[in-house]
Short mmCIF file of C-alpha atoms (C1' of nucleotides) in Angstrom, two decimals:
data_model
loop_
_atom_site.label_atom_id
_atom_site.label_comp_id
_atom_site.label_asym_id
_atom_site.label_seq_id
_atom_site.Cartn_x
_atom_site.Cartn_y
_atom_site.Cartn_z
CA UNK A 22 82.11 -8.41 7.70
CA UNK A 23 79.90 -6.28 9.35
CA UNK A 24 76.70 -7.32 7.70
CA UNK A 25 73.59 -6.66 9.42
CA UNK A 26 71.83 -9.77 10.84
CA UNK A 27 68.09 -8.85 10.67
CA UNK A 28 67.06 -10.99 13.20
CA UNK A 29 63.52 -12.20 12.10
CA UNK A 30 62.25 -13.50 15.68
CA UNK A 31 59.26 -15.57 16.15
CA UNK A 32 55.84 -13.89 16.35
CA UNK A 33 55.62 -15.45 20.27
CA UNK A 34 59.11 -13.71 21.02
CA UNK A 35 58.04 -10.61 19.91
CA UNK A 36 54.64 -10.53 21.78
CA UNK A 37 56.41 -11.95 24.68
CA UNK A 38 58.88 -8.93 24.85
CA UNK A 39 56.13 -6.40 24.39
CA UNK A 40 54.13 -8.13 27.11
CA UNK A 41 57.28 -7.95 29.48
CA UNK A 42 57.96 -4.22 28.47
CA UNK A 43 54.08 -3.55 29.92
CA UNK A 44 54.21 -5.30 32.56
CA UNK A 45 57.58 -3.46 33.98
CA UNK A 46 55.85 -0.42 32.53
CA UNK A 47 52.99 -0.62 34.52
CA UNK A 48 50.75 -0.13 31.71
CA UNK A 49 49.43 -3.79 32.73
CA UNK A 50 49.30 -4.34 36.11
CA UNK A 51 48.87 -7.12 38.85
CA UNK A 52 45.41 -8.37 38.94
CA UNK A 53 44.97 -7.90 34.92
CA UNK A 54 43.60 -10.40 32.98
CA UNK A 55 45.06 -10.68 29.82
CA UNK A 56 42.45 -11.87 27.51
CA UNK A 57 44.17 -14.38 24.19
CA UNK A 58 41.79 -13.34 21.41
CA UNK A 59 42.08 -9.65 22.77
CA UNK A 60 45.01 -9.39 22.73
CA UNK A 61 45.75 -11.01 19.43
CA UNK A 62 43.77 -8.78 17.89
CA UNK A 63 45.06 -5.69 18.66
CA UNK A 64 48.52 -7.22 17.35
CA UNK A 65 46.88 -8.65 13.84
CA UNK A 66 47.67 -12.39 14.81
CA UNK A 67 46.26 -15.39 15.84
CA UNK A 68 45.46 -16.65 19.15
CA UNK A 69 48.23 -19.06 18.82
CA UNK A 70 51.30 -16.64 18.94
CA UNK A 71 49.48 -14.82 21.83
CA UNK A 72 48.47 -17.97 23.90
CA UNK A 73 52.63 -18.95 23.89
CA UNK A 74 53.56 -15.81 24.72
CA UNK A 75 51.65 -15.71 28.07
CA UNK A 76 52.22 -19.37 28.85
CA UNK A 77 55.82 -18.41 28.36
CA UNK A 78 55.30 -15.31 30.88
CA UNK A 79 53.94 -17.73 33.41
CA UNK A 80 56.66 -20.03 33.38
CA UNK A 81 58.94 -16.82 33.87
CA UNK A 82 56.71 -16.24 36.75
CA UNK A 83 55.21 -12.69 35.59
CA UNK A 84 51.87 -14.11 35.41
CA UNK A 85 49.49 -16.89 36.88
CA UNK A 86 47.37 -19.41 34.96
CA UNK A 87 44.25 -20.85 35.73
CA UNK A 88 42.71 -23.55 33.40
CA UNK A 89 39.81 -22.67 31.50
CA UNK A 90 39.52 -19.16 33.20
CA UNK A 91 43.01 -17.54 31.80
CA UNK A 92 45.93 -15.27 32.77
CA UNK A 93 46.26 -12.39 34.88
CA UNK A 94 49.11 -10.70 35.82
CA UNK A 95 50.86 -12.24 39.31
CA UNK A 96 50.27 -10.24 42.36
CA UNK A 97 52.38 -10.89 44.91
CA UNK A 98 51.61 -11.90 48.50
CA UNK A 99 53.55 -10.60 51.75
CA UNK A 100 54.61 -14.23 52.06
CA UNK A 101 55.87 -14.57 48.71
CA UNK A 102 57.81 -11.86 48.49
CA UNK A 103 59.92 -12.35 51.71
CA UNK A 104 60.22 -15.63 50.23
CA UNK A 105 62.07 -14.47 47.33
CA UNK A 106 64.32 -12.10 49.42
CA UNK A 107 65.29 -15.15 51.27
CA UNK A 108 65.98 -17.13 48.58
CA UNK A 109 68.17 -13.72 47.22
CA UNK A 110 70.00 -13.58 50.38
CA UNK A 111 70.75 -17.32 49.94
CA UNK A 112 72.26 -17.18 46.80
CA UNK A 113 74.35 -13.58 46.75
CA UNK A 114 75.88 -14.79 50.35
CA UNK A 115 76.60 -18.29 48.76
CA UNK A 116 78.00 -16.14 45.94
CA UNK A 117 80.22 -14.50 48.03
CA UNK A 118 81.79 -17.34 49.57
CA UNK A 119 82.28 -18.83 45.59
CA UNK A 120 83.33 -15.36 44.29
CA UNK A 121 85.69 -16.55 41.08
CA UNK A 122 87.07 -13.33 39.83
CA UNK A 123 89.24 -11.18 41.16
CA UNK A 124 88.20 -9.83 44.67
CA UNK A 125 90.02 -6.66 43.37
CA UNK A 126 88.30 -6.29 40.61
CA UNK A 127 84.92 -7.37 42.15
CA UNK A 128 84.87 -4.42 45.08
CA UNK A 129 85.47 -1.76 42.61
CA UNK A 130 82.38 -2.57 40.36
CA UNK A 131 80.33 -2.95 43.87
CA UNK A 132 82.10 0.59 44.59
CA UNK A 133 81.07 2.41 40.85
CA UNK A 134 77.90 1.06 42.20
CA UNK A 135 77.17 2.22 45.37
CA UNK A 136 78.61 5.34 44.21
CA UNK A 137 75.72 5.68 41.57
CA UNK A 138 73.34 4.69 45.11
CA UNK A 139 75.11 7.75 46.58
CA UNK A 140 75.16 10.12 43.83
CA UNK A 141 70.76 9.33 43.15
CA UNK A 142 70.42 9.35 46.87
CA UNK A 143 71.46 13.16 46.41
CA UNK A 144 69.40 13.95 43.82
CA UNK A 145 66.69 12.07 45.47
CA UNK A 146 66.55 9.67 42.53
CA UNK A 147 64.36 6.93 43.39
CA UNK A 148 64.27 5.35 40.00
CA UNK A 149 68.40 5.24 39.83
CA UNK A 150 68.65 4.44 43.29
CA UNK A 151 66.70 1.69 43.15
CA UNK A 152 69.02 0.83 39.62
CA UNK A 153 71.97 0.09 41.21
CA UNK A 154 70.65 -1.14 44.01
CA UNK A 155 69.83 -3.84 42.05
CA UNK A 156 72.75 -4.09 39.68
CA UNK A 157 75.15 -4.22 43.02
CA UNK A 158 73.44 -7.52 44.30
CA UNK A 159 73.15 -8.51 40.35
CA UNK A 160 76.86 -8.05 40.36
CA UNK A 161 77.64 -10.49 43.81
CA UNK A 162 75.98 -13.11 42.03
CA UNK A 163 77.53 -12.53 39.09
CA UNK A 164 80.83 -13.13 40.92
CA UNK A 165 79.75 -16.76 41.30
CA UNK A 166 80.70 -17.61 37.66
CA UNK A 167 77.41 -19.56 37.97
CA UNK A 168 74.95 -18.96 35.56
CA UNK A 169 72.15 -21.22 36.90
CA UNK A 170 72.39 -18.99 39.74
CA UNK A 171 72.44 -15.72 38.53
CA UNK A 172 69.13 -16.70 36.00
CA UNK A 173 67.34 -18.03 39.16
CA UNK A 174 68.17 -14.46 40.79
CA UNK A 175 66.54 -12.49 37.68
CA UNK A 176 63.49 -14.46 37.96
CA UNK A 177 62.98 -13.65 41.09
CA UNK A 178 63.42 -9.52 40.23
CA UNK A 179 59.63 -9.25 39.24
CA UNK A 180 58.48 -9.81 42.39
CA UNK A 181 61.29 -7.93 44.39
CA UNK A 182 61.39 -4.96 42.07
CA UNK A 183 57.60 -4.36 42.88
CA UNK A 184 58.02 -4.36 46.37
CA UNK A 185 61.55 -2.09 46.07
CA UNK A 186 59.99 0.34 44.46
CA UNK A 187 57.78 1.00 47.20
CA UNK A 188 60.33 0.58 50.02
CA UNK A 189 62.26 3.33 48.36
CA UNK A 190 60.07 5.44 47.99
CA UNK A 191 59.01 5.37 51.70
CA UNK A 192 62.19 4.66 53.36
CA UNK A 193 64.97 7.26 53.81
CA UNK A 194 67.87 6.55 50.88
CA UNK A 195 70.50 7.23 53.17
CA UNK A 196 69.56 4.36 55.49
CA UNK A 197 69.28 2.07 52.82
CA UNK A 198 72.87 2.95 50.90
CA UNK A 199 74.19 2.74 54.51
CA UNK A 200 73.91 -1.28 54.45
CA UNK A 201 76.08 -1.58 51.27
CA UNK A 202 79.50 -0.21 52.11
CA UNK A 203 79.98 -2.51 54.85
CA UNK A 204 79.41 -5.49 52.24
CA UNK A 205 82.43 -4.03 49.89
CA UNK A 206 84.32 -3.49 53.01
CA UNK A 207 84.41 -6.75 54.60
CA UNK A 208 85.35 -8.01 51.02
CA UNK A 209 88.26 -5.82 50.65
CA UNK A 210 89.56 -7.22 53.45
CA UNK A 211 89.06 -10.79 52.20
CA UNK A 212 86.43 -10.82 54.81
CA UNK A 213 84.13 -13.49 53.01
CA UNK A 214 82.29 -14.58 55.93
CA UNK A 215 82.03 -11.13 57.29
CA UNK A 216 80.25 -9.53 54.07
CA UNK A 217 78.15 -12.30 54.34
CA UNK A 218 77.34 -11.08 57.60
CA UNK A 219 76.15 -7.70 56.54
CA UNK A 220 74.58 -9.11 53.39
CA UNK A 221 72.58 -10.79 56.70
CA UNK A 222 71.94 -7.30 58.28
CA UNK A 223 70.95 -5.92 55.28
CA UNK A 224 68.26 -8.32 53.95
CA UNK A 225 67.37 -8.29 57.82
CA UNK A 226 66.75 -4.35 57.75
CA UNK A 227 64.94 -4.09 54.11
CA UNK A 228 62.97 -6.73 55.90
CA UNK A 229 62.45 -4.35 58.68
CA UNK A 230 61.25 -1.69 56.80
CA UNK A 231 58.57 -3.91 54.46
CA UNK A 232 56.66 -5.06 57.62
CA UNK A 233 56.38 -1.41 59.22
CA UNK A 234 54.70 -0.75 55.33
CA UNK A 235 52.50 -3.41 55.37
CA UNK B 3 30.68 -37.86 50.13
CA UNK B 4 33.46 -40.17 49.04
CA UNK B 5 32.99 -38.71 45.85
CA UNK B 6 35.67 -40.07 43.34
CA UNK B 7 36.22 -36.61 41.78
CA UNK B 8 37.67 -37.09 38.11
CA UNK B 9 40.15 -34.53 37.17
CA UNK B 10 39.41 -33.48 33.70
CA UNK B 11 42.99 -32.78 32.84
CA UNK B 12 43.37 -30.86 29.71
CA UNK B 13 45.40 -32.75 27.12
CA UNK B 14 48.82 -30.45 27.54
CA UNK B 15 48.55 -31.40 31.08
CA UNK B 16 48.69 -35.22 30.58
CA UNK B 17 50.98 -35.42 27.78
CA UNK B 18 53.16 -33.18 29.59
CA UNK B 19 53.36 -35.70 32.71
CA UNK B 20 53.76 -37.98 30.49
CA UNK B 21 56.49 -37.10 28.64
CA UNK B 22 58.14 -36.28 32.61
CA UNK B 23 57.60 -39.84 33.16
CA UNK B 24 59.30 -41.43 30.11
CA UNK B 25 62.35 -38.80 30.50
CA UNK B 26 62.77 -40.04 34.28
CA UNK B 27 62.31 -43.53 33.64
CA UNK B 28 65.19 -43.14 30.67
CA UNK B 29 62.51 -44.18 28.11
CA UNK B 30 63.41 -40.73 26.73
CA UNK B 31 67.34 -40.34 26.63
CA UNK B 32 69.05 -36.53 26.50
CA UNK B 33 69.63 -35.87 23.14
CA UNK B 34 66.22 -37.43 22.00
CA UNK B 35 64.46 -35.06 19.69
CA UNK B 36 60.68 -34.63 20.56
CA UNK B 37 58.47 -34.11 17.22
CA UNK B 38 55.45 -32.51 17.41
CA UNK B 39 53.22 -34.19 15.20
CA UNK B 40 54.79 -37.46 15.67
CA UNK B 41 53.91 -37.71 19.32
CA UNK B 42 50.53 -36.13 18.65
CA UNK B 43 49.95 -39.11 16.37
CA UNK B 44 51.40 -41.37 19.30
CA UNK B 45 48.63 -39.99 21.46
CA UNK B 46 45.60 -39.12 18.95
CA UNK B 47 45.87 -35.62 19.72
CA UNK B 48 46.85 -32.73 17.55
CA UNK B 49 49.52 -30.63 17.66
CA UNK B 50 48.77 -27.77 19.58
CA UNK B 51 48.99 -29.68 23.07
CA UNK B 52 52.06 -31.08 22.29
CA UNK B 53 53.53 -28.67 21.42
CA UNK B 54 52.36 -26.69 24.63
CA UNK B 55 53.72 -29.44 26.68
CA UNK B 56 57.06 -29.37 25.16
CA UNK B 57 56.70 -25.36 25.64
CA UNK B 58 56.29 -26.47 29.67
CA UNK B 59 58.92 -29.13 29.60
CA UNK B 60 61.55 -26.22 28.27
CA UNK B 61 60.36 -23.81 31.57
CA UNK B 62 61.19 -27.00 33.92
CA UNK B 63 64.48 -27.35 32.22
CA UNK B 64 63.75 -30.51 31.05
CA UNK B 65 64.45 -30.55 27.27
CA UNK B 66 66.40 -27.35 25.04
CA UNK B 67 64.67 -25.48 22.18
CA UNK B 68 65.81 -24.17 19.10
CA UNK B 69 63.25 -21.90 16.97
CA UNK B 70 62.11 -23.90 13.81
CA UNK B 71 64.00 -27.01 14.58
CA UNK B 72 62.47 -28.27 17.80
CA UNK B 73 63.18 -29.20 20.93
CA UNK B 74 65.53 -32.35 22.37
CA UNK B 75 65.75 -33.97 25.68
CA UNK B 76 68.52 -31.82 27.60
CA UNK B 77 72.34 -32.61 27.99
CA UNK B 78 73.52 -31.41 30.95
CA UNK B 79 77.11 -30.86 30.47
CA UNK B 80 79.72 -30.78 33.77
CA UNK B 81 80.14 -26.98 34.09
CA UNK B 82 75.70 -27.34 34.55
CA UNK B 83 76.29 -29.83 36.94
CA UNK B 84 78.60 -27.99 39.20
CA UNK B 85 76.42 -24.67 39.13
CA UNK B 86 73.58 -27.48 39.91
CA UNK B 87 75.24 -28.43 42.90
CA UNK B 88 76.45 -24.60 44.18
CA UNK B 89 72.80 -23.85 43.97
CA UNK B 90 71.16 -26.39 45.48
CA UNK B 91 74.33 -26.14 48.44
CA UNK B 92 73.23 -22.33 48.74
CA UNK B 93 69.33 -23.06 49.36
CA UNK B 94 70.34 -25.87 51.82
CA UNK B 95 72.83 -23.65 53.50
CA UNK B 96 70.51 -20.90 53.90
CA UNK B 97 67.58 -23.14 54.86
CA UNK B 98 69.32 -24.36 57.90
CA UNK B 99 69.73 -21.06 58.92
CA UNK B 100 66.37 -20.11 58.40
CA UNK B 101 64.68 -23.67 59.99
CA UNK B 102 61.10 -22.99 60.89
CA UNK B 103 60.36 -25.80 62.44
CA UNK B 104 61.16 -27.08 65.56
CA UNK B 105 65.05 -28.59 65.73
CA UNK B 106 63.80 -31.31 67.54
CA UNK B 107 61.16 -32.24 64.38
CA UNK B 108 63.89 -31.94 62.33
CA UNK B 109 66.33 -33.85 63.36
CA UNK B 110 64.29 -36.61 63.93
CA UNK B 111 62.93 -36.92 60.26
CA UNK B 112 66.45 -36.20 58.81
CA UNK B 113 67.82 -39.25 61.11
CA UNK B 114 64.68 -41.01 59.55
CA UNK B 115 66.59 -40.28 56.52
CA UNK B 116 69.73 -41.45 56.94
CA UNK B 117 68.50 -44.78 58.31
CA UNK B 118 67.25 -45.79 55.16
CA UNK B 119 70.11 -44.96 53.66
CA UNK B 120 72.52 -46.72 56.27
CA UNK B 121 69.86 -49.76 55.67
CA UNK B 122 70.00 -49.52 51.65
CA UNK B 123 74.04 -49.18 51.87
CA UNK B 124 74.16 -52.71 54.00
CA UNK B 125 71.80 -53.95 51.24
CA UNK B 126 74.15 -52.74 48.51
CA UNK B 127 70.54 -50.87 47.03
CA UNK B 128 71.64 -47.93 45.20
CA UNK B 129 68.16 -46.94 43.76
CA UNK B 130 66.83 -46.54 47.50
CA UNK B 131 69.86 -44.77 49.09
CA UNK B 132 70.08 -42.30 45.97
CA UNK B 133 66.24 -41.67 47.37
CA UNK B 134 66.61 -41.37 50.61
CA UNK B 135 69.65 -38.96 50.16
CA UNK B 136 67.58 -36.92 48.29
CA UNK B 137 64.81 -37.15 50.62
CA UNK B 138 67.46 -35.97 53.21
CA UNK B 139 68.37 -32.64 51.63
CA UNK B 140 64.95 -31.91 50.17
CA UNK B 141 64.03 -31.87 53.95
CA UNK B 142 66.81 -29.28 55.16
CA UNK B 143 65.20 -27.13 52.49
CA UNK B 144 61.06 -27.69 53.54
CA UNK B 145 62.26 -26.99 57.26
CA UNK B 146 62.86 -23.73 56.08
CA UNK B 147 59.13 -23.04 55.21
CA UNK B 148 59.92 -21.09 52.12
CA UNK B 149 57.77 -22.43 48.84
CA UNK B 150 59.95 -20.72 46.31
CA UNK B 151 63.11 -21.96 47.87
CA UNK B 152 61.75 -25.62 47.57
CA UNK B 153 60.36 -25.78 44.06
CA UNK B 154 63.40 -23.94 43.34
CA UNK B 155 65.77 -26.86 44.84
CA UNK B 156 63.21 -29.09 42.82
CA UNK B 157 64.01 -27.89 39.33
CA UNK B 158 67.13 -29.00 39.80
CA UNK B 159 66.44 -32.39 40.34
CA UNK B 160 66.43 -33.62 36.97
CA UNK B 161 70.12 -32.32 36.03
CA UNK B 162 71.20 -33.47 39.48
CA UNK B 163 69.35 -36.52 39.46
CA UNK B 164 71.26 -38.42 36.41
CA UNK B 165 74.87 -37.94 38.03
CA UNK B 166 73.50 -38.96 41.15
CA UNK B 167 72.83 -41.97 40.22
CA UNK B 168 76.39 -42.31 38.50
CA UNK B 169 78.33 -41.46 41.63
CA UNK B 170 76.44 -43.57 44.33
CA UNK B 171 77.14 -46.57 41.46
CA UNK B 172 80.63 -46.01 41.69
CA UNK B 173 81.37 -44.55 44.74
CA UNK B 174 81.02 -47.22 48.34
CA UNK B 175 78.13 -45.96 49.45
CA UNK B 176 79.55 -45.87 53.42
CA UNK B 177 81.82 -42.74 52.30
CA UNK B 178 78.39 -41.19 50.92
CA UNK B 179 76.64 -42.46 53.81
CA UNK B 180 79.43 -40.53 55.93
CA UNK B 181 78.10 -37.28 55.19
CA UNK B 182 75.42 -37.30 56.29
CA UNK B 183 75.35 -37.73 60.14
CA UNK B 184 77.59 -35.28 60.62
CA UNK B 185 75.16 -32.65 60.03
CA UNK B 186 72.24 -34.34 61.80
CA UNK B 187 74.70 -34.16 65.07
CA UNK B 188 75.52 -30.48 64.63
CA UNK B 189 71.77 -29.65 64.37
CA UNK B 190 70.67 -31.51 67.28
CA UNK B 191 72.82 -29.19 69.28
CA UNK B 192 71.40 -26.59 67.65
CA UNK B 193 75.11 -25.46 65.63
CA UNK B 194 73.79 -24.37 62.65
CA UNK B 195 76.91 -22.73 61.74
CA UNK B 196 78.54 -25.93 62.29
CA UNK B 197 75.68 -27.76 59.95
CA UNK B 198 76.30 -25.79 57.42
CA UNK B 199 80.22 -26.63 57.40
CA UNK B 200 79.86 -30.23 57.14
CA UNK B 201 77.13 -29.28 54.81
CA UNK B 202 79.97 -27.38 52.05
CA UNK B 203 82.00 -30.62 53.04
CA UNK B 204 79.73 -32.84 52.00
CA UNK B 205 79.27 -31.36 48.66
CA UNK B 206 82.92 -30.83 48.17
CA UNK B 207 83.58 -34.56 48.52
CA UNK B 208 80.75 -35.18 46.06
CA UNK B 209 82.28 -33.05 43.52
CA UNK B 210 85.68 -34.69 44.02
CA UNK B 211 84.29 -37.74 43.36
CA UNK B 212 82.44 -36.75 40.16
CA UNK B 213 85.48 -35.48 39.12
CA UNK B 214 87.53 -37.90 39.35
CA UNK B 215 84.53 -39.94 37.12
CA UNK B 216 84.31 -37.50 34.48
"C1'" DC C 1 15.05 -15.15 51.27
"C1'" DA C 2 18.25 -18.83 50.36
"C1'" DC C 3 19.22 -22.56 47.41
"C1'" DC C 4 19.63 -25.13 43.36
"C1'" DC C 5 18.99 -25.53 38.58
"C1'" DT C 6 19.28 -24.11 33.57
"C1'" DC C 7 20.92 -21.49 30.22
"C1'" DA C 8 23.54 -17.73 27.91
"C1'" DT C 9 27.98 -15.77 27.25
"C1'" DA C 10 32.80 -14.99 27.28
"C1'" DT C 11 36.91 -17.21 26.96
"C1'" DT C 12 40.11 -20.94 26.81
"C1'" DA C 13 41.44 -25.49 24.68
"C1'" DT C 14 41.86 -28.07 20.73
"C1'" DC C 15 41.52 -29.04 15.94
"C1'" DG C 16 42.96 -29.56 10.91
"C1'" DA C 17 45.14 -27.06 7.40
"C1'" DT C 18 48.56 -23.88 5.55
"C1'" DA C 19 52.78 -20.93 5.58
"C1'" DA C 20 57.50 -20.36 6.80
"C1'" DT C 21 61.87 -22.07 7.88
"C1'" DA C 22 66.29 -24.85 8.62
"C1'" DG C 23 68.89 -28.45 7.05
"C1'" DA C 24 69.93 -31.86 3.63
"C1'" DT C 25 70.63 -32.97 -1.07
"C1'" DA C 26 71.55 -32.26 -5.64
"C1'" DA C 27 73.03 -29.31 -9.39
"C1'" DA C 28 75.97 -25.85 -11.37
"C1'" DG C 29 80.12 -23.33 -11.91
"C1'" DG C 30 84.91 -22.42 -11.56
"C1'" DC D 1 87.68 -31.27 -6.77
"C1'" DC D 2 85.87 -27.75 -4.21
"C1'" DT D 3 82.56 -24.10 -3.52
"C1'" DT D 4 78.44 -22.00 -4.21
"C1'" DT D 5 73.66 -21.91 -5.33
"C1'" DA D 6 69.12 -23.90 -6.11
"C1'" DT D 7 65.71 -27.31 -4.83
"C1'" DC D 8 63.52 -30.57 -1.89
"C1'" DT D 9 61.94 -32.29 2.50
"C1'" DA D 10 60.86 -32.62 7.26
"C1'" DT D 11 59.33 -29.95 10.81
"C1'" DT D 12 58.01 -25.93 13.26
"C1'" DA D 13 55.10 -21.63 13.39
"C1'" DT D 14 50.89 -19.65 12.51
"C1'" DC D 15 46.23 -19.45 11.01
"C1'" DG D 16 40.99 -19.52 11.24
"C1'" DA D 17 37.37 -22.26 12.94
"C1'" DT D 18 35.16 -25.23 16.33
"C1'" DA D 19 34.55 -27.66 20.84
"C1'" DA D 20 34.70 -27.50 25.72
"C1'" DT D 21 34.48 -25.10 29.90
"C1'" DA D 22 33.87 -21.68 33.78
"C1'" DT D 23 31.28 -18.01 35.33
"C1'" DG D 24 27.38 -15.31 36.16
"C1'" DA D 25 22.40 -14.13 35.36
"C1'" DG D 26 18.04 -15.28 35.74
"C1'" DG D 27 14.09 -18.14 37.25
"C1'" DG D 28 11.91 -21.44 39.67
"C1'" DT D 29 11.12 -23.89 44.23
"C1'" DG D 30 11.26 -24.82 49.13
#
DNA sequence: CACCCTCATATTATCGATAATAGATAAAGG
DNA sequence: CCTTTATCTATTATCGATAATATGAGGGTG
């Protein structure tokens, strides 16, 4: 029956999400403290509610704790963040060699894809650009079949999707969608190894581009 | 000043560790509910850092929670196991590419390595070889000088670490042992292509042989 | 002026108590 | 005898209040 489930969720969940919603927002940003008692006010609760919420962001790696002094939102060093495109590149090439579905049907999602890349890159559509640039490496790892892997490659999105939106925005679009056709290529082809190659080249170049920003 | 300096750990902090240490040393078994107020009696605390603890346990993967019924010590089921293994193959496979440090360093700590674990095999020691083994891979991944990377392979320990110790009991330890050197040899001549082959090969045979357990 | 205290203040950490909930058990109805 | 509904119980979720702590301001001292 198609009863409506009114999903009562936890008081934490629902300050969590709210939280999560700011931070991608903007509305909070990095360096931000986010005071418990503040904060609980302005949502009518306790501290309790408010002080699981934030540990909860911390352990998803949005923010950073210090004992006794509080949270503030993560900022992310130079360091850290090539970090976490290394560890991307890492899993989306192991992804490729693991790929479980159809290779078919895997190359023409990464093609509706890159065709959205194209299509913003036209319009000059950071925001969508940036979209499904995102959902096509979302969609490698995907391929894996391996959940463990893919929820290790979301938590790292915070910290890349900073940094992306500021690559974007200063690098041309066209150079960027250029390093994704050779990836669908190669893997029509069967090519494993050799999309892994320009997964390589293209982690290499985005990599490129960061330092000349920073 | 030789100063002893007493860290003041806040109460989450040391029940948390705590609770690690009983769930590693099997005094905590998967399955094993963990009740709030029960173990803040055990500890003369009150709830509210217990149940923070558990909270941190959940991010580290270490036990499951269900709104309003609790939380129990994780069971990792095979399907986890394998995605445990692709992961943790991934980071190593891209860390070898990405080695920071000097080959030479390398190779000489990862032979350090597997002489323990050639010694522990002659002395039939299954507790010290599991160790050193994963001494020898949690090195591939520091060489590559990449933080995330290595607190990432860490997480997975615990998962990882309870059919470890289920395979070297019932596999010889020699075909383990095997692996192993392979990889050192490619490295010293610097084929990190090569490495990374016998690296897939070695967790290939490790899966065949947890399949053919399970 | 630099340094080290002391104290005030803002905020987190912890407490004990209560409310809300899931799951088990018993009762009612067909 | 089975199914559904009500009640009871164990436990989590949340509350409001208090204790503990870090940080910064001021004030004294060399």
């Amino acid at each position: 029956m198609g009863k409506i489930v009114i999903k009562r969720q936890s008081l934490t969940e629902q300050i969590k999400s709210i939280l999560i919603d700011r931070i991608i927002a903007g509305t909070l940003n990095p360096g931000d403290r986010l005071k418990e008692l503040q904060i609980a006010e302005e949502f009518g609760t306790s501290q309790a509610p408010v002080r699981e919420a934030i540990r909860s962001l911390q352990a998803l790696g949005y923010v950073e704790h210090l004992p006794h002094v509080g949270a503030q939102i993560k900022t992310f060093s130079q360091k850290e963040i090539e970090e976490a495109h290394q560890v991307r590149e890492a899993l989306e090439g192991h992804s490729l060699i693991l790929a479980n579905v159809e290779i078919e049907t895997l190359v023409e999602e990464l093609n509706k894809h890159t065709k959205t890349m194209h299509q913003a890159m036209s319009e000059n559509n950071n925001a969508t650009f940036s979209m499904a640039d995102n959902l096509f490496h979302r969609t490698i790892v995907e391929s894996s079949g391996n959940k463990q892997m893919l929820s290790i490659w979301d938590s790292l999105r915070m910290q890349l999707q900073v940094i992306a939106t500021i690559v974007e925005a200063a690098t041309p679009l066209d150079k960027l969608y250029a390093l994704h056709p050779p990836i669908v290529a190669s893997l029509k082809r069967k090519h494993r190894e050799n999309a892994g190659r320009f997964l390589a080249e293209h982690y290499r170049e985005i990599g490129t581009y960061w330092d000349t920003l920073s």
